Amino acid sequence: HGFIFLENATLEITPLQNGLTSSPLLVDNSYVKEEIDLTLDELHVVKRSPPRLLPTDSNFETKQRIRDAKGKLTLELAVFFDEAAYRLFSPFFDEDDERIRDMLLVYVNGIQALYHHPSLGVPIDISLIRLDIIQRQPFDLPHFGGERGNLLDSFCNYENARNPPEDSDSRHWDMGLYVTGLDLYAIENGRRNSATMGLATVGGLCIPRYSCVIAELGVTDQLGKPYPSAGFTSVYIAAHEIGHKIIDVHGILLVFREYFGKLFLS
């Protein structure tokens, strides 16, 4: 999986489903071309984004807001990989923490790729300030079994207590991201609803108490079916939650939400 950013187009590369390898017309449309490399074991589809991301009657007010942001922006991020996620992924990497670290760096790079989409107008770099791989859940970071509201509050308290308050401190970060292997849920009408894959309050990036988000990684349902947070698409989940925090910072409206299925505002 991956993205290729060209001057006037964005390409998304995804594996071709086995059932479609002999029927390229089933996956072909005006924005899709199939390129087959016989040296690879797996076929891929390269998708081109639609040429028009905004309605024709748009007054492009959002573009003007983007132009007001000068230069490149940087988001300083701290990532906390919890015990549940560690127990989930560690066996796949032969309990090698360096390989888990490499996986998380790829994960963060995928998030940054979304924030380099040309339609944003100004790219946002992600600077990774801290990366904690948690083998045993801290006593002051209860996870509440994945209940989303309590877990978000728990993490916000935890990361805020460890974040140096002064922005001039090289160890200070703008936002904390809690990556969990738990299936996040909420209780609605007395029943457990596991539709949640991430959670953040809207805005508040500049308020230390609320500069925090949570997101699933590697989670499946009770039947073992993967959620969108289980694989490469997990970067969309994290980018979505981060977007809730930065949407109004520097007057930027993330106009490419239309292309990514209302990624940031839905």
mmCIF file of C-alpha atoms in Angstrom:
data_model
loop_
_atom_site.group_PDB
_atom_site.id
_atom_site.type_symbol
_atom_site.label_atom_id
_atom_site.label_comp_id
_atom_site.label_asym_id
_atom_site.label_seq_id
_atom_site.Cartn_x
_atom_site.Cartn_y
_atom_site.Cartn_z
ATOM 1 C CA HIS A 1 0.000 0.000 0.000
ATOM 2 C CA GLY A 2 1.048 3.583 -0.455
ATOM 3 C CA PHE A 3 0.591 7.005 -2.007
ATOM 4 C CA ILE A 4 2.399 8.779 -4.828
ATOM 5 C CA PHE A 5 2.004 12.561 -4.902
ATOM 6 C CA LEU A 6 2.499 14.090 -8.344
ATOM 7 C CA GLU A 7 2.289 17.757 -9.245
ATOM 8 C CA ASN A 8 -1.317 17.558 -10.447
ATOM 9 C CA ALA A 9 -2.490 14.189 -9.216
ATOM 10 C CA THR A 10 -2.402 11.763 -6.305
ATOM 11 C CA LEU A 11 -2.130 8.014 -6.861
ATOM 12 C CA GLU A 12 -3.104 5.391 -4.292
ATOM 13 C CA ILE A 13 -1.618 1.901 -4.636
ATOM 14 C CA THR A 14 -3.546 -1.043 -3.196
ATOM 15 C CA PRO A 15 -3.300 -4.834 -3.705
ATOM 16 C CA LEU A 16 -5.638 -6.265 -6.310
ATOM 17 C CA GLN A 17 -8.134 -8.749 -4.889
ATOM 18 C CA ASN A 18 -7.479 -12.298 -6.042
ATOM 19 C CA GLY A 19 -10.920 -12.647 -7.574
ATOM 20 C CA LEU A 20 -10.276 -9.710 -9.883
ATOM 21 C CA THR A 21 -6.841 -10.623 -11.230
ATOM 22 C CA SER A 22 -8.292 -12.304 -14.313
ATOM 23 C CA SER A 23 -10.946 -9.618 -14.900
ATOM 24 C CA PRO A 24 -9.274 -6.217 -15.020
ATOM 25 C CA LEU A 25 -12.403 -4.629 -16.483
ATOM 26 C CA LEU A 26 -14.160 -5.193 -13.172
ATOM 27 C CA VAL A 27 -11.834 -2.770 -11.463
ATOM 28 C CA ASP A 28 -11.286 -0.388 -14.353
ATOM 29 C CA ASN A 29 -12.987 3.005 -14.528
ATOM 30 C CA SER A 30 -12.074 6.458 -15.733
ATOM 31 C CA TYR A 31 -9.677 6.961 -12.825
ATOM 32 C CA VAL A 32 -8.182 3.476 -12.472
ATOM 33 C CA LYS A 33 -5.424 1.802 -14.463
ATOM 34 C CA GLU A 34 -3.888 -1.586 -13.762
ATOM 35 C CA GLU A 35 -0.144 -1.970 -14.047
ATOM 36 C CA ILE A 36 1.114 -5.561 -13.857
ATOM 37 C CA ASP A 37 4.697 -6.278 -12.868
ATOM 38 C CA LEU A 38 5.407 -9.952 -13.467
ATOM 39 C CA THR A 39 8.363 -9.817 -11.095
ATOM 40 C CA LEU A 40 6.019 -9.266 -8.146
ATOM 41 C CA ASP A 41 4.042 -11.932 -6.341
ATOM 42 C CA GLU A 42 1.073 -9.636 -5.845
ATOM 43 C CA LEU A 43 -0.842 -7.551 -8.372
ATOM 44 C CA HIS A 44 -1.689 -3.964 -7.505
ATOM 45 C CA VAL A 45 -4.189 -1.359 -8.586
ATOM 46 C CA VAL A 46 -3.148 2.262 -8.988
ATOM 47 C CA LYS A 47 -6.056 4.652 -8.418
ATOM 48 C CA ARG A 48 -6.006 8.249 -9.577
ATOM 49 C CA SER A 49 -7.985 10.755 -7.518
ATOM 50 C CA PRO A 50 -10.887 12.509 -9.303
ATOM 51 C CA PRO A 51 -9.824 15.749 -11.007
ATOM 52 C CA ARG A 52 -12.439 17.839 -9.227
ATOM 53 C CA LEU A 53 -12.456 17.588 -5.443
ATOM 54 C CA LEU A 54 -14.841 20.484 -4.810
ATOM 55 C CA PRO A 55 -18.290 21.309 -6.248
ATOM 56 C CA THR A 56 -18.227 23.579 -9.299
ATOM 57 C CA ASP A 57 -20.248 26.217 -7.463
ATOM 58 C CA SER A 58 -17.756 26.452 -4.608
ATOM 59 C CA ASN A 59 -16.587 29.978 -3.897
ATOM 60 C CA PHE A 60 -13.220 28.565 -2.826
ATOM 61 C CA GLU A 61 -13.266 30.569 0.381
ATOM 62 C CA THR A 62 -11.436 27.664 1.959
ATOM 63 C CA LYS A 63 -8.556 28.049 -0.490
ATOM 64 C CA GLN A 64 -8.113 31.649 0.546
ATOM 65 C CA ARG A 65 -7.899 30.556 4.170
ATOM 66 C CA ILE A 66 -5.216 28.077 3.205
ATOM 67 C CA ARG A 67 -3.177 30.705 1.381
ATOM 68 C CA ASP A 68 -3.138 32.765 4.550
ATOM 69 C CA ALA A 69 -0.998 30.088 6.193
ATOM 70 C CA LYS A 70 2.576 30.848 5.169
ATOM 71 C CA GLY A 71 5.198 28.198 4.731
ATOM 72 C CA LYS A 72 5.323 24.687 6.106
ATOM 73 C CA LEU A 73 3.665 23.745 9.398
ATOM 74 C CA THR A 74 4.967 21.175 11.870
ATOM 75 C CA LEU A 75 2.994 19.086 14.352
ATOM 76 C CA GLU A 76 5.115 17.707 17.189
ATOM 77 C CA LEU A 77 3.691 14.318 18.117
ATOM 78 C CA ALA A 78 4.131 11.822 20.945
ATOM 79 C CA VAL A 79 2.946 8.258 20.316
ATOM 80 C CA PHE A 80 2.051 5.778 23.052
ATOM 81 C CA PHE A 81 1.632 2.157 21.925
ATOM 82 C CA ASP A 82 -0.335 0.379 24.638
ATOM 83 C CA GLU A 83 0.010 -3.064 26.221
ATOM 84 C CA ALA A 84 -2.947 -4.502 24.307
ATOM 85 C CA ALA A 85 -1.386 -3.485 20.990
ATOM 86 C CA TYR A 86 2.014 -4.747 22.125
ATOM 87 C CA ARG A 87 0.597 -8.170 22.996
ATOM 88 C CA LEU A 88 -1.186 -8.238 19.650
ATOM 89 C CA PHE A 89 1.802 -7.389 17.459
ATOM 90 C CA SER A 90 4.761 -8.720 19.432
ATOM 91 C CA PRO A 91 4.297 -12.380 18.372
ATOM 92 C CA PHE A 92 4.293 -11.352 14.697
ATOM 93 C CA PHE A 93 7.678 -9.687 15.158
ATOM 94 C CA ASP A 94 9.226 -12.473 17.257
ATOM 95 C CA GLU A 95 9.054 -10.200 20.309
ATOM 96 C CA ASP A 96 11.564 -7.860 18.678
ATOM 97 C CA ASP A 97 10.786 -4.349 19.929
ATOM 98 C CA GLU A 98 12.978 -2.762 17.253
ATOM 99 C CA ARG A 99 10.738 -4.223 14.554
ATOM 100 C CA ILE A 100 7.667 -2.933 16.373
ATOM 101 C CA ARG A 101 9.339 0.466 16.499
ATOM 102 C CA ASP A 102 9.963 0.313 12.754
ATOM 103 C CA MET A 103 6.310 -0.575 12.156
ATOM 104 C CA LEU A 104 5.195 2.448 14.171
ATOM 105 C CA LEU A 105 7.541 4.728 12.245
ATOM 106 C CA VAL A 106 5.948 3.507 9.009
ATOM 107 C CA TYR A 107 2.541 4.121 10.600
ATOM 108 C CA VAL A 108 3.441 7.724 11.455
ATOM 109 C CA ASN A 109 4.906 8.244 7.985
ATOM 110 C CA GLY A 110 1.592 7.095 6.514
ATOM 111 C CA ILE A 111 -0.254 9.676 8.600
ATOM 112 C CA GLN A 112 2.136 12.380 7.452
ATOM 113 C CA ALA A 113 1.598 11.370 3.815
ATOM 114 C CA LEU A 114 -2.066 12.304 4.169
ATOM 115 C CA TYR A 115 -1.109 15.715 5.526
ATOM 116 C CA HIS A 116 1.110 16.291 2.494
ATOM 117 C CA HIS A 117 -1.828 15.985 0.093
ATOM 118 C CA PRO A 118 -1.561 18.882 -2.418
ATOM 119 C CA SER A 119 -5.155 20.017 -1.870
ATOM 120 C CA LEU A 120 -4.260 21.023 1.682
ATOM 121 C CA GLY A 121 -2.462 23.999 0.198
ATOM 122 C CA VAL A 122 0.261 23.952 2.816
ATOM 123 C CA PRO A 123 1.920 20.687 3.946
ATOM 124 C CA ILE A 124 1.983 19.677 7.584
ATOM 125 C CA ASP A 125 5.074 17.822 8.742
ATOM 126 C CA ILE A 126 4.888 15.461 11.697
ATOM 127 C CA SER A 127 7.880 15.522 14.015
ATOM 128 C CA LEU A 128 7.928 12.491 16.306
ATOM 129 C CA ILE A 129 9.102 13.738 19.695
ATOM 130 C CA ARG A 130 8.431 10.645 21.781
ATOM 131 C CA LEU A 131 7.586 7.005 21.095
ATOM 132 C CA ASP A 132 6.628 4.779 24.034
ATOM 133 C CA ILE A 133 6.145 1.056 23.502
ATOM 134 C CA ILE A 134 4.258 -0.054 26.594
ATOM 135 C CA GLN A 135 4.805 -3.692 27.552
ATOM 136 C CA ARG A 136 2.873 -3.420 30.808
ATOM 137 C CA GLN A 137 0.004 -0.981 31.272
ATOM 138 C CA PRO A 138 0.933 1.754 33.794
ATOM 139 C CA PHE A 139 -1.180 1.924 36.938
ATOM 140 C CA ASP A 140 -1.996 5.571 36.183
ATOM 141 C CA LEU A 141 -3.161 4.766 32.650
ATOM 142 C CA PRO A 142 -6.236 2.542 33.106
ATOM 143 C CA HIS A 143 -7.776 1.468 29.800
ATOM 144 C CA PHE A 144 -11.316 0.649 31.027
ATOM 145 C CA GLY A 145 -11.463 -2.287 28.634
ATOM 146 C CA GLY A 146 -11.642 0.084 25.678
ATOM 147 C CA GLU A 147 -14.624 2.198 26.799
ATOM 148 C CA ARG A 148 -13.853 5.182 24.645
ATOM 149 C CA GLY A 149 -14.795 8.141 26.839
ATOM 150 C CA ASN A 150 -13.036 6.939 29.965
ATOM 151 C CA LEU A 151 -9.991 5.792 28.008
ATOM 152 C CA LEU A 152 -9.623 9.159 26.287
ATOM 153 C CA ASP A 153 -9.831 10.967 29.628
ATOM 154 C CA SER A 154 -7.342 8.532 31.141
ATOM 155 C CA PHE A 155 -4.838 9.036 28.348
ATOM 156 C CA CYS A 156 -5.236 12.819 28.315
ATOM 157 C CA ASN A 157 -4.374 12.934 32.016
ATOM 158 C CA TYR A 158 -1.449 10.555 31.532
ATOM 159 C CA GLU A 159 0.206 12.299 28.598
ATOM 160 C CA ASN A 160 -0.421 15.794 29.963
ATOM 161 C CA ALA A 161 1.384 14.866 33.185
ATOM 162 C CA ARG A 162 4.456 13.827 31.170
ATOM 163 C CA ASN A 163 4.531 16.613 28.607
ATOM 164 C CA PRO A 164 6.933 19.450 29.518
ATOM 165 C CA PRO A 165 4.748 22.579 29.710
ATOM 166 C CA GLU A 166 7.094 24.964 27.907
ATOM 167 C CA ASP A 167 7.003 24.899 24.125
ATOM 168 C CA SER A 168 10.664 25.923 24.116
ATOM 169 C CA ASP A 169 11.544 22.593 25.756
ATOM 170 C CA SER A 170 12.836 20.186 23.091
ATOM 171 C CA ARG A 171 10.929 17.364 24.800
ATOM 172 C CA HIS A 172 7.574 19.161 24.529
ATOM 173 C CA TRP A 173 4.985 17.836 22.069
ATOM 174 C CA ASP A 174 1.858 19.419 20.586
ATOM 175 C CA MET A 175 -0.312 16.312 20.624
ATOM 176 C CA GLY A 176 -0.330 12.853 22.152
ATOM 177 C CA LEU A 177 -1.581 9.859 20.131
ATOM 178 C CA TYR A 178 -2.590 6.719 22.024
ATOM 179 C CA VAL A 179 -2.441 3.665 19.752
ATOM 180 C CA THR A 180 -4.420 0.792 21.212
ATOM 181 C CA GLY A 181 -5.047 -2.839 20.400
ATOM 182 C CA LEU A 182 -8.354 -2.704 22.262
ATOM 183 C CA ASP A 183 -11.691 -2.667 20.456
ATOM 184 C CA LEU A 184 -13.015 0.773 21.381
ATOM 185 C CA TYR A 185 -16.677 0.914 22.279
ATOM 186 C CA ALA A 186 -19.435 3.004 23.802
ATOM 187 C CA ILE A 187 -22.542 2.006 25.722
ATOM 188 C CA GLU A 188 -25.590 3.202 23.804
ATOM 189 C CA ASN A 189 -29.132 2.396 24.910
ATOM 190 C CA GLY A 190 -27.732 -0.160 27.314
ATOM 191 C CA ARG A 191 -25.840 -2.027 24.606
ATOM 192 C CA ARG A 192 -22.189 -2.142 23.630
ATOM 193 C CA ASN A 193 -21.480 -0.390 20.332
ATOM 194 C CA SER A 194 -18.043 -1.144 18.876
ATOM 195 C CA ALA A 195 -18.322 1.144 15.846
ATOM 196 C CA THR A 196 -15.760 3.557 17.305
ATOM 197 C CA MET A 197 -12.241 3.233 15.885
ATOM 198 C CA GLY A 198 -10.831 6.459 17.321
ATOM 199 C CA LEU A 199 -11.848 9.412 19.455
ATOM 200 C CA ALA A 200 -10.867 13.042 19.963
ATOM 201 C CA THR A 201 -12.463 16.206 21.201
ATOM 202 C CA VAL A 202 -12.882 18.822 18.479
ATOM 203 C CA GLY A 203 -10.292 21.582 18.729
ATOM 204 C CA GLY A 204 -8.240 22.214 21.834
ATOM 205 C CA LEU A 205 -4.819 21.535 20.364
ATOM 206 C CA CYS A 206 -3.400 24.530 22.223
ATOM 207 C CA ILE A 207 -5.007 23.450 25.512
ATOM 208 C CA PRO A 208 -2.660 20.893 27.147
ATOM 209 C CA ARG A 209 -5.507 19.027 28.833
ATOM 210 C CA TYR A 210 -7.176 18.308 25.490
ATOM 211 C CA SER A 211 -4.239 17.875 23.105
ATOM 212 C CA CYS A 212 -4.758 14.112 22.927
ATOM 213 C CA VAL A 213 -6.414 11.519 20.681
ATOM 214 C CA ILE A 214 -6.862 7.750 20.714
ATOM 215 C CA ALA A 215 -6.952 5.341 17.765
ATOM 216 C CA GLU A 216 -7.191 1.588 17.224
ATOM 217 C CA LEU A 217 -4.571 -0.464 15.417
ATOM 218 C CA GLY A 218 -4.842 -4.122 14.462
ATOM 219 C CA VAL A 219 -8.347 -4.628 15.844
ATOM 220 C CA THR A 220 -10.825 -7.244 14.615
ATOM 221 C CA ASP A 221 -14.429 -7.963 15.518
ATOM 222 C CA GLN A 222 -15.641 -10.921 17.574
ATOM 223 C CA LEU A 223 -15.593 -13.128 14.465
ATOM 224 C CA GLY A 224 -12.035 -12.170 13.610
ATOM 225 C CA LYS A 225 -13.043 -9.919 10.722
ATOM 226 C CA PRO A 226 -10.701 -6.923 10.491
ATOM 227 C CA TYR A 227 -11.968 -3.417 11.008
ATOM 228 C CA PRO A 228 -10.580 -0.599 8.815
ATOM 229 C CA SER A 229 -8.268 0.059 11.771
ATOM 230 C CA ALA A 230 -6.627 -3.352 11.346
ATOM 231 C CA GLY A 231 -4.220 -2.711 8.475
ATOM 232 C CA PHE A 232 -2.831 0.028 6.266
ATOM 233 C CA THR A 233 -6.099 1.974 6.413
ATOM 234 C CA SER A 234 -5.464 2.508 10.129
ATOM 235 C CA VAL A 235 -3.502 5.620 9.113
ATOM 236 C CA TYR A 236 -6.786 7.133 7.935
ATOM 237 C CA ILE A 237 -8.253 6.568 11.401
ATOM 238 C CA ALA A 238 -5.381 8.306 13.164
ATOM 239 C CA ALA A 239 -5.273 11.136 10.617
ATOM 240 C CA HIS A 240 -9.013 11.611 11.044
ATOM 241 C CA GLU A 241 -8.716 12.000 14.814
ATOM 242 C CA ILE A 242 -5.696 14.289 14.547
ATOM 243 C CA GLY A 243 -7.674 16.365 12.056
ATOM 244 C CA HIS A 244 -10.357 17.013 14.663
ATOM 245 C CA LYS A 245 -7.720 18.756 16.751
ATOM 246 C CA ILE A 246 -6.012 20.911 14.130
ATOM 247 C CA ILE A 247 -8.918 21.817 11.871
ATOM 248 C CA ASP A 248 -9.041 25.453 12.901
ATOM 249 C CA VAL A 249 -5.373 25.945 13.734
ATOM 250 C CA HIS A 250 -3.776 28.630 11.532
ATOM 251 C CA GLY A 251 -7.151 29.177 9.836
ATOM 252 C CA ILE A 252 -6.815 25.991 7.807
ATOM 253 C CA LEU A 253 -9.858 24.083 6.648
ATOM 254 C CA LEU A 254 -8.875 20.664 5.380
ATOM 255 C CA VAL A 255 -10.578 20.847 2.007
ATOM 256 C CA PHE A 256 -9.410 17.438 0.840
ATOM 257 C CA ARG A 257 -11.941 15.789 3.145
ATOM 258 C CA GLU A 258 -14.119 15.205 0.056
ATOM 259 C CA TYR A 259 -11.454 13.035 -1.541
ATOM 260 C CA PHE A 260 -10.857 10.999 1.598
ATOM 261 C CA GLY A 261 -14.557 10.371 2.256
ATOM 262 C CA LYS A 262 -14.982 13.320 4.644
ATOM 263 C CA LEU A 263 -11.931 11.977 6.462
ATOM 264 C CA PHE A 264 -11.607 14.806 8.944
ATOM 265 C CA LEU A 265 -15.103 16.194 9.411
ATOM 266 C CA SER A 266 -17.308 13.115 9.498
#
